Coordinates of C-alpha atoms in Angstrom, one line a residue:
X1 CA 126.4 71.1 118.8
X2 CA 123.6 72.5 116.7
X3 CA 124.7 71.7 113.4
X4 CA 125.5 68.0 114.3
X5 CA 122.1 67.7 115.7
X6 CA 120.5 69.3 112.7
X7 CA 122.6 67.2 110.4
X8 CA 121.7 63.8 112.4
X9 CA 118.1 64.6 112.0
X10 CA 118.4 65.3 108.3
X11 CA 120.3 62.0 108.0
X12 CA 117.6 59.9 110.0
X13 CA 114.9 61.3 107.6
X14 CA 116.6 60.0 104.5
X15 CA 118.9 63.3 103.2
X16 CA 122.3 62.8 101.9
X17 CA 124.3 64.8 104.6
X18 CA 127.8 66.0 105.3
X19 CA 129.3 67.9 108.2
X20 CA 132.0 70.5 108.0
X21 CA 133.4 70.6 111.8
X22 CA 135.8 70.0 114.4
X23 CA 136.0 67.6 117.3
X24 CA 138.7 66.2 119.6
X25 CA 141.2 63.7 118.8
X26 CA 140.1 61.6 122.0
X27 CA 137.4 59.0 122.7
X28 CA 134.7 61.4 123.0
X29 CA 135.3 62.5 119.3
X30 CA 135.4 58.9 118.2
X31 CA 131.9 58.3 119.8
X32 CA 130.5 61.3 118.2
X33 CA 132.0 60.6 114.7
X34 CA 130.6 57.0 115.2
X35 CA 127.3 58.2 116.2
X36 CA 127.0 60.7 113.1
X37 CA 128.1 58.0 110.6
X38 CA 125.5 55.6 112.0
X39 CA 122.9 58.1 111.3
X40 CA 123.9 58.7 107.6
X41 CA 126.1 61.8 108.0
X42 CA 129.2 61.9 106.2
X43 CA 132.4 62.9 108.3
X44 CA 135.1 63.2 105.7
X45 CA 135.3 67.1 106.2
X46 CA 135.4 66.9 110.1
X47 CA 138.8 68.0 111.4
X48 CA 140.3 66.2 114.6
X49 CA 142.5 67.8 117.2
X50 CA 142.6 68.5 120.9
X51 CA 139.8 67.8 123.3
X52 CA 136.2 67.2 122.5
X53 CA 134.0 70.0 124.0
X54 CA 130.9 68.6 125.8
X55 CA 127.9 69.9 127.8
X56 CA 125.9 68.5 130.8
X57 CA 122.2 69.6 130.4
X58 CA 120.0 69.4 133.7
X59 CA 116.4 69.4 133.1
X60 CA 113.9 70.3 135.8
X61 CA 110.6 69.0 135.2
X62 CA 108.8 71.2 137.9
X63 CA 110.3 74.4 136.8
X64 CA 110.3 73.5 133.0
X65 CA 113.9 74.9 132.9
X66 CA 117.3 73.6 131.6
X67 CA 120.7 74.3 133.1
X68 CA 123.8 73.8 130.7
X69 CA 127.2 73.1 132.2
X70 CA 129.6 73.5 129.2
X71 CA 133.4 72.3 128.9
X72 CA 134.9 74.1 125.9
X73 CA 137.4 72.3 123.6
X74 CA 141.0 73.2 124.3
X75 CA 141.5 73.5 120.4
X76 CA 138.6 75.6 118.8
X77 CA 138.4 75.8 115.1
X78 CA 140.6 78.9 113.9
X79 CA 139.9 81.0 110.8
X80 CA 143.3 80.0 109.4
X81 CA 142.9 76.4 109.7
X82 CA 140.0 75.8 107.5
X83 CA 140.4 75.6 103.7
X84 CA 136.7 76.3 102.9
X85 CA 136.7 75.2 99.3
X86 CA 138.7 72.0 100.0
X87 CA 136.3 71.1 103.0
X88 CA 133.2 72.0 100.9
X89 CA 134.4 69.9 97.9
X90 CA 135.1 67.0 100.6
X91 CA 131.5 67.3 102.0
X92 CA 130.0 67.6 98.8
X93 CA 131.6 64.6 97.5
X94 CA 130.7 62.6 100.5
X95 CA 127.0 63.4 99.7
X96 CA 127.3 62.4 95.9
X97 CA 129.6 59.5 95.5
X98 CA 126.8 57.1 96.7
X99 CA 124.6 58.4 94.0
X100 CA 127.6 58.0 91.4
X101 CA 126.8 61.7 90.0
X102 CA 128.8 64.9 89.6
X103 CA 128.2 68.4 91.1
X104 CA 126.8 69.6 87.8
X105 CA 124.3 66.9 87.7
X106 CA 123.2 67.0 91.3
X107 CA 120.3 69.2 92.6
X108 CA 120.9 72.5 94.3
X109 CA 123.0 71.8 97.5
X110 CA 121.5 73.0 100.8
X111 CA 124.0 74.4 103.0
X112 CA 122.9 74.9 107.0
X113 CA 125.0 77.2 109.1
X114 CA 124.3 77.2 112.8
X115 CA 125.6 80.7 113.3
X116 CA 128.8 79.8 115.2
X117 CA 132.3 80.0 114.4
X118 CA 131.2 82.9 111.7
X119 CA 134.5 83.6 110.3
X120 CA 134.9 80.1 108.8
X121 CA 131.0 79.9 108.1
X122 CA 131.4 83.0 105.8
X123 CA 134.3 81.3 103.9
X124 CA 132.2 78.2 103.5
X125 CA 129.3 80.3 102.4
X126 CA 131.3 82.2 99.8
X127 CA 132.8 78.7 98.7
X128 CA 129.3 77.3 97.9
X129 CA 127.9 80.1 96.1
X130 CA 131.3 80.0 93.8
X131 CA 130.7 76.2 93.2
X132 CA 126.8 76.4 92.6
X133 CA 125.1 79.9 92.1
X134 CA 122.0 78.0 93.1
X135 CA 123.0 76.8 96.4
X136 CA 120.4 77.2 99.0
X137 CA 122.0 78.7 102.3
X138 CA 119.9 78.3 105.5
X139 CA 121.5 80.4 108.4
X140 CA 120.1 79.8 112.1
X141 CA 119.9 83.1 114.2
X142 CA 119.7 81.7 117.8
X143 CA 121.0 84.7 119.5
X144 CA 123.1 87.8 118.6
X145 CA 126.6 86.8 117.8
X146 CA 130.0 88.5 116.5
X147 CA 129.8 88.6 112.8
X148 CA 126.4 86.9 112.6
X149 CA 124.8 89.6 110.6
X150 CA 127.3 89.2 107.8
X151 CA 126.4 85.6 107.5
X152 CA 122.8 86.5 107.7
X153 CA 123.2 88.7 104.5
X154 CA 124.1 85.9 102.5
X155 CA 121.1 83.7 103.6
X156 CA 118.3 82.6 101.4
X157 CA 116.4 81.3 104.4
X158 CA 116.8 82.5 108.0
X159 CA 115.6 80.4 110.9
X160 CA 115.3 82.4 114.2
X161 CA 114.7 81.6 117.8
X162 CA 111.7 83.2 119.4
X163 CA 114.0 85.7 121.1
X164 CA 116.3 86.8 118.1
X165 CA 113.7 88.8 116.1
X166 CA 113.1 91.1 119.1
X167 CA 116.9 91.2 120.2
X168 CA 118.1 92.1 116.6
X169 CA 115.3 94.6 115.8
X170 CA 114.2 96.3 118.9
X171 CA 110.5 95.7 117.8
X172 CA 108.0 94.8 120.4
X173 CA 105.8 92.7 118.2
X174 CA 106.8 89.7 116.3
X175 CA 105.0 90.8 112.8
X176 CA 107.1 94.1 113.0
X177 CA 110.2 92.2 113.8
X178 CA 109.7 90.1 110.8
X179 CA 109.2 92.9 108.3
X180 CA 112.4 95.0 109.9
X181 CA 114.5 91.7 109.4
X182 CA 113.3 91.4 105.9
X183 CA 114.3 95.0 105.2
X184 CA 117.6 94.1 106.9
X185 CA 118.2 91.0 104.9
X186 CA 116.8 91.6 101.4
X187 CA 118.4 88.4 100.0
X188 CA 116.4 86.1 102.3
X189 CA 113.4 84.9 100.7
X190 CA 112.0 83.0 103.7
X191 CA 112.3 84.1 107.6
X192 CA 111.1 81.4 109.8
X193 CA 110.8 81.7 113.7
X194 CA 110.3 79.0 115.9
X195 CA 108.1 79.7 119.0
X196 CA 108.0 76.5 121.1
X197 CA 104.8 75.8 122.5
X198 CA 103.2 78.4 120.2
X199 CA 104.2 77.0 117.0
X200 CA 106.3 78.8 114.3
X201 CA 105.6 81.4 111.7
X202 CA 107.3 82.2 108.3
X203 CA 107.5 85.2 106.3
X204 CA 107.9 84.5 102.5
X205 CA 108.8 87.0 99.7
X206 CA 108.8 87.0 96.0
X207 CA 107.9 83.9 94.0
X208 CA 107.9 81.9 97.2
X209 CA 105.3 84.0 98.4
X210 CA 103.1 84.3 95.2
X211 CA 103.5 80.3 94.7
X212 CA 101.9 80.0 98.5
X213 CA 98.4 79.1 98.7
X214 CA 96.2 81.3 101.0
X215 CA 93.5 80.6 103.4
X216 CA 90.5 82.8 103.7
X217 CA 91.9 85.5 105.9
X218 CA 92.4 89.0 104.6
X219 CA 95.6 90.9 105.5
X220 CA 95.2 94.1 107.7
X221 CA 96.2 96.8 105.5
X222 CA 100.0 97.8 106.0
X223 CA 99.9 96.1 109.4
X224 CA 101.6 92.8 109.5
X225 CA 101.5 92.8 113.4
X226 CA 97.7 92.9 113.3
X227 CA 97.5 90.4 110.6
X228 CA 99.7 87.9 112.3
X229 CA 97.6 88.4 115.4
X230 CA 94.5 87.6 113.4
X231 CA 96.4 84.4 112.1
X232 CA 97.4 83.3 115.5
X233 CA 94.1 84.2 117.3
X234 CA 92.0 81.7 115.1
X235 CA 93.2 78.7 117.1
X236 CA 93.0 80.3 120.6
X237 CA 89.2 79.4 120.8
X238 CA 89.8 75.9 119.9
X239 CA 89.3 73.1 122.4
X240 CA 91.9 72.8 125.2
X241 CA 91.4 68.9 125.2
X242 CA 94.6 67.4 124.6
X243 CA 94.4 64.5 122.2
X244 CA 95.8 61.2 123.2
X245 CA 98.1 60.9 120.1
X246 CA 100.4 63.6 118.5
X247 CA 98.2 65.6 116.0
X248 CA 99.4 67.2 112.8
X249 CA 99.5 71.0 113.5
X250 CA 97.3 73.5 111.3
X251 CA 98.7 76.0 109.1
X252 CA 97.0 79.5 107.9
X253 CA 98.6 81.9 105.4
X254 CA 97.8 85.5 104.2
X255 CA 99.4 87.3 101.4
X256 CA 100.3 90.8 100.4
X257 CA 100.5 90.8 96.5
X258 CA 102.3 94.2 96.6
X259 CA 104.7 94.9 99.6
X260 CA 105.6 98.3 98.6
X261 CA 102.9 100.2 100.6
X262 CA 104.5 98.6 103.8
X263 CA 107.3 100.5 103.5
X264 CA 105.5 103.8 105.0
X265 CA 105.0 101.9 108.1
X266 CA 108.1 99.8 108.4
X267 CA 110.9 101.7 106.8
X268 CA 113.9 101.3 109.1
X269 CA 114.4 104.1 111.7
X270 CA 117.9 104.9 111.3
X271 CA 117.8 106.9 114.4
X272 CA 117.5 103.7 116.7
X273 CA 120.9 102.3 114.7
X274 CA 123.1 103.5 117.9
X275 CA 120.7 101.4 120.1
X276 CA 120.8 98.4 118.0
X277 CA 124.6 98.5 117.7
X278 CA 124.9 98.6 121.2
X279 CA 122.9 95.5 121.9
X280 CA 124.7 93.7 119.1
X281 CA 128.2 94.8 120.7
X282 CA 127.1 93.7 123.9
X283 CA 126.1 90.3 122.7
X284 CA 129.2 89.8 121.0
X285 CA 131.4 90.7 123.9
X286 CA 129.4 88.2 125.8
X287 CA 130.0 85.5 123.2
X288 CA 133.6 86.2 123.5
X289 CA 133.5 85.7 127.3
X290 CA 131.8 82.4 126.8
X291 CA 134.1 81.2 124.1
X292 CA 137.3 82.0 125.9
X293 CA 140.4 81.2 124.1
X294 CA 139.3 82.3 120.6
X295 CA 141.7 84.6 119.0
X296 CA 139.4 86.4 116.9
X297 CA 138.9 90.1 117.9
X298 CA 135.5 90.8 119.5
X299 CA 133.6 92.6 117.0
X300 CA 130.0 93.5 116.0
X301 CA 128.9 94.7 112.3
X302 CA 126.0 96.1 111.4
X303 CA 124.2 95.8 108.3
X304 CA 121.7 98.5 108.7
X305 CA 123.2 100.8 106.1
X306 CA 122.4 97.9 103.7
X307 CA 118.7 98.3 104.4
X308 CA 116.5 99.4 101.4
X309 CA 113.1 99.6 100.3
X310 CA 110.9 96.6 100.2
X311 CA 110.4 96.1 96.4
X312 CA 107.0 95.8 94.8
X313 CA 106.8 92.1 95.2
X314 CA 104.4 89.8 97.0
X315 CA 105.1 88.8 100.9
X316 CA 102.9 85.9 102.5
X317 CA 102.7 85.3 106.1
X318 CA 102.2 81.8 107.4
X319 CA 101.5 80.6 111.1
X320 CA 101.5 77.1 112.1
X321 CA 100.2 75.8 115.6
X322 CA 102.2 73.6 117.6
X323 CA 101.6 69.7 117.9
X324 CA 98.9 68.8 120.0
X325 CA 99.3 65.8 121.8
X326 CA 103.1 65.8 122.2
X327 CA 104.8 64.1 125.0
X328 CA 107.3 66.5 126.4
X329 CA 110.5 65.0 128.1
X330 CA 113.2 67.5 127.1
X331 CA 113.1 70.1 124.6
X332 CA 116.9 70.2 124.0
X333 CA 117.8 70.4 120.5
X334 CA 114.1 70.9 119.4
X335 CA 115.0 73.9 117.3
X336 CA 118.0 71.8 115.5
X337 CA 115.4 69.0 114.7
X338 CA 113.3 71.8 113.2
X339 CA 116.1 73.0 111.2
X340 CA 117.4 69.5 110.2
X341 CA 113.8 68.5 109.1
X342 CA 113.5 71.8 107.0
X343 CA 117.0 71.1 105.1
X344 CA 115.6 67.6 104.3
X345 CA 112.3 68.8 103.0
X346 CA 114.2 71.6 100.8
X347 CA 116.7 69.1 99.5
X348 CA 113.8 66.7 98.6
X349 CA 111.8 69.5 97.0
X350 CA 114.5 71.0 94.8
X351 CA 115.8 67.5 93.7
X352 CA 112.2 66.5 92.7
X353 CA 111.5 69.7 90.7
X354 CA 115.3 70.3 89.6
X355 CA 114.7 73.8 90.4
X356 CA 114.0 76.3 93.2
X357 CA 110.3 76.9 92.4
X358 CA 109.1 75.0 95.3
X359 CA 105.2 75.0 94.5
X360 CA 102.1 76.2 96.2
X361 CA 102.0 73.7 99.0
X362 CA 105.7 73.3 99.9
X363 CA 105.9 75.7 102.8
X364 CA 102.7 74.8 104.6
X365 CA 103.6 71.1 104.2
X366 CA 107.2 71.8 105.5
X367 CA 106.0 73.8 108.5
X368 CA 103.9 70.9 109.5
X369 CA 106.5 68.4 109.0
X370 CA 109.3 70.3 110.9
X371 CA 107.0 70.8 113.7
X372 CA 105.9 67.1 114.0
X373 CA 109.8 66.2 113.9
X374 CA 110.5 68.8 116.6
X375 CA 107.7 67.4 118.7
X376 CA 108.8 63.6 118.2
X377 CA 112.3 64.6 119.3
X378 CA 111.0 66.3 122.7
X379 CA 109.8 62.7 123.6
X380 CA 113.1 61.6 124.7
X381 CA 116.1 62.8 126.8
X382 CA 118.7 64.7 124.8
X383 CA 119.1 66.5 121.4
X384 CA 119.2 63.2 119.3
X385 CA 117.8 60.1 121.2
X386 CA 114.4 60.6 119.9
X387 CA 115.0 62.1 116.5
X388 CA 112.6 60.3 114.3
X389 CA 113.1 58.3 111.1
X390 CA 110.8 59.2 108.1
X391 CA 108.5 56.2 108.7
X392 CA 107.8 57.6 112.2
X393 CA 106.9 60.8 110.6
X394 CA 104.9 59.6 107.9
X395 CA 102.8 57.4 110.7
X396 CA 101.8 60.7 112.4
X397 CA 100.4 62.2 109.3
X398 CA 98.5 58.8 108.5
X399 CA 96.9 58.7 111.9

């Protein structure tokens, strides 16, 4: 699934990675565990039981669509079968033992959650905070899911699909949706949205925003939507000629040194709360139907009551182009590759600085790297076959 794809990506890029998950006690499960280990992923915290779920993915080159045929596990992970603290201890030890260092000596751990099996994910997130209060939590927001908002409230970094911000907030413009999500999840210091062929955007806040180098653009006063349009439009007039080789994308950034004035335009409209809750409940019910057999009740919680004013802090908005010259064979798992690359870049950055201050060039560099990794992944069939090694990524930047 998504987390295993992201873990494989990070492992191939040289990060120390462990996976907490569950696979079947069958030959398919053996193959999956073996493949993870070959790619540098520690599997000591993986539970084994039942039949391994699998998915056939049919790619139509003519219509540029995918059809997924999923066979679920007959023994999905239950909330009561995971000891979150023990699993996290096992996973962290699996990452650290090769370096012969203790948890106290290690840099801030980066924990990635794919937004599924949320009851267990919430336990692991809490256990991570108890072990290290400087743990960085990345949560993927692919689609509306039961209890996902509770997990997003704990996130330092949210990575969303191109659809999620609109489905979650009801906004019609991505810039407006980003600010609405910033109100809804005040802990998140970065909200990243992957846009496929349109690149990616990121909203940073606090010291991550003030550290970020800006380009020459000036933000439209109190209008994030117009500012994002201005950032993205600067590349629309560029040549449509497709280069022969993969090209490193461009990144532009603008910043508001005081986000408080944005509140007058973007303060959450509580009158729309019932409509938002209806969408979330419907999505949770659909997820329950897709995951038939799970015992957990189908519920949808809203964090709308936790929304507050944006503090008088900086906001930075970054827009990254897609990689020109990419060979597109199959986009399955491109978002997972992006997240895996981001986790590897974060682990490297906090390890080098021994702090959570990432520096002025981190995010622009990370968006470029993640986009290159995702583009290279799309050159092969399936979610993992073309995931690059670090040398392949470095070669793109050297060309």
